[in-house]
Phi, psi and omega in degrees: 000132192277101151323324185319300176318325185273023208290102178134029204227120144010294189307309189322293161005282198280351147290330162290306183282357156311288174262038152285183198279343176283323171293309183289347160242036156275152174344181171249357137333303187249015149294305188304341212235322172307310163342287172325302188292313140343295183293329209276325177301325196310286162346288178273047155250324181295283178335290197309330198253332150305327178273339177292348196140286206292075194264356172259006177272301161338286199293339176279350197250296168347306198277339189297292183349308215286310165340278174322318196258011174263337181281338200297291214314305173324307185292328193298317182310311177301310185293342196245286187273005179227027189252207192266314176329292172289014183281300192300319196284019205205009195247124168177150185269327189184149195263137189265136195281344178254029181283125041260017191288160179054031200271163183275177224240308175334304160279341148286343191278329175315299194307320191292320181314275108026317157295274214295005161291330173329274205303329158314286174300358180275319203279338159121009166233126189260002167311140168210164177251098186293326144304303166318320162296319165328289190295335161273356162269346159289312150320345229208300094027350170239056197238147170279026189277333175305286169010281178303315170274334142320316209288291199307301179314339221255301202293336174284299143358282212287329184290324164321318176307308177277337157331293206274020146316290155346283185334256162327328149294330164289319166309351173240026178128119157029081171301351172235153170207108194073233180274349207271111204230084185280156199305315183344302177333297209258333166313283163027236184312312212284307188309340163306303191290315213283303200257304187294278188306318165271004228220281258220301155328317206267325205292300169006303189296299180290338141336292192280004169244309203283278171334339158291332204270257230286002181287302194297311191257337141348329193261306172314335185266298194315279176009282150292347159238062162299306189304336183238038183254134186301118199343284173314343167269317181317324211277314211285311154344280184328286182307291171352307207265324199279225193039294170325284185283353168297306192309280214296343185279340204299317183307322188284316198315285189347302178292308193309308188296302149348263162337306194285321182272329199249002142009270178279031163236026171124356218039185182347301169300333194089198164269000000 
C-alpha cells in the first residue's frame, strides 16, 4: 500500500517508517512494534476513508489488517523466543559454584511481562510502551536460563552416580537382615546427613525453586505462540522440558533409593 494514499491518516507515518531503509533492516523487535503500531492506527484511518469516499482504499487497507493480525503471532515469535536476547538467556560457557544464590528477580519478571504483553496484543489490544519492551528483552538476555540447566545436569550426574552405588548394593539384598547390622547401616546415614542433607540438599532446593520461577511463564509464552513455533524450536522445546524435568526430580529419585537400601536398617535416621 502506497503510504501516499493516506494522507490525513496517522497511519502514513508509520508506513513510512515501515519501508524506509531503517525500517527494512530493523530488528524484528522493532518490526514488531511497528506492526503493533500499525494495528492499533489502521481503524480510524479505514473510518476515516469511508467517510471521505474512498471505500475501496478503505476496503483495501481492511484486508492489510486482516493480513497483519494473522501474521502477529510469528512476529511476537521472532521478536521474543527466536530473537538474540532469548539465544543469551539461554547461553553460557560454565556455571558459578554458588549459583543459584543471589540470582535476580529480574528475568522472571521480564518473561511474565512479556507473556502477558503477548496476551494482550493476541486478545486485539495493540498498546505498547516501546521503550519499555526494549528493556525487557534486555532483561531477559541477562537471565540464568542455561545457568539453571547446566547446574541441574551437573547435580543430576552426580547423583545418577551415587544412585547406581545405591543401586548395585541393593542389588545383592537386604542391607540389613534380621539381627545382622553390617557398620555400612550407621556409616550410611551419617555420610547422608553430611555430604546430602547438609551439602547437596539445601542448593537441591533452590535449584528447584528457581526452575518454578523461570519455567511457568517461559512455558506460558511458547503456549501462546504454539501454533506458529518452528520444527526445530518444537524439537528443541521437548528436549529441554524433558531434560529439565528429569534433572530436576534426580534429588527426590536420590532420597528414594536411599530410603529403599536403608529401609530394613531403620531408615535414614537409623535406629
Amino acid at each position: 500500500m502506497d503510504f501516499m494514499e493516506l494522507r490525513g491518516c496517522a497511519l502514513q507515518e508509520t508506513i513510512g517508517k515501515r519501508n524506509s531503509i531503517l525500517g527494512r533492516h530493523a530488528r524484528d523487535s522493532q518490526r514488531l512494534l511497528l506492526e503493533l503500531e500499525f494495528l492499533r492506527l489502521a481503524p480510524p484511518c479505514v473510518d476515516k476513508l469511508m467517510s471521505n469516499g474512498q471505500q475501496a482504499l478503505a476496503e483495501q487497507l481492511q484486508r492489510n489488517v486482516t493480513i497483519k493480525r494473522e501474521q502477529l503471532p510469528a512476529r511476537i515469535f521472532n521478536a521474543t523466543l527466536a530473537n538474540d536476547e532469548f539465544g543469551s538467556f539461554w547461553r553460557v560457557s560454565e556455571v558459578n559454584p554458588s549459583y543459584p544464590e543471589n540470582t535476580s528477580s529480574v528475568p522472571v519478571t521480564s518473561l511474565a511481562s512479556i507473556n502477558a504483553l503477548a496476551r494482550q496484543w493476541l486478545a486485539g489490544d495493540y498498546r505498547v510502551d516501546n521503550r519499555e519492551f526494549e528493556l525487557l528483552l534486555y532483561d531477559l538476555s541477562t537471565g540464568d536460563g542455561a545457568s539453571l540447566w547446566l547446574a541441574l545436569d551437573q547435580q543430576a550426574a552426580w547423583l545418577e552416580g551415587a544412585d547406581q552405588v545405591l543401586r548395585q548394593r541393593a542389588a545383592n539384598g537386604p542391607l540389613c537382615q534380621g539381627r545382622i547390622r553390617p557398620a555400612a547401616a550407621d556409616v550410611l546415614p551419617t555420610v547422608v546427613r553430611k555430604f546430602f542433607i547438609q551439602g547437596i540438599q539445601p542448593r537441591a532446593a533452590m535449584l528447584g525453586r528457581r526452575y518454578h520461577d523461570l519455567m511457568p511463564p517461559l512455558q506460558a509464552l511458547e503456549a501462546q505462540l504454539q501454533a506458529v513455533l518452528p520444527t526445530d524450536y518444537r524439537h528443541w522445546q521437548q528436549a529441554r522440558d524433558r531434560d529439565l524435568r528429569a534433572y530436576s526430580e534426580a534429588p527426590a529419585r536420590h532420597v528414594q533409593n536411599l530410603q529403599n537400601l536403608l529401609k530394613p536398617c531403620g531408615g535414614i535416621n537409623g535406629n
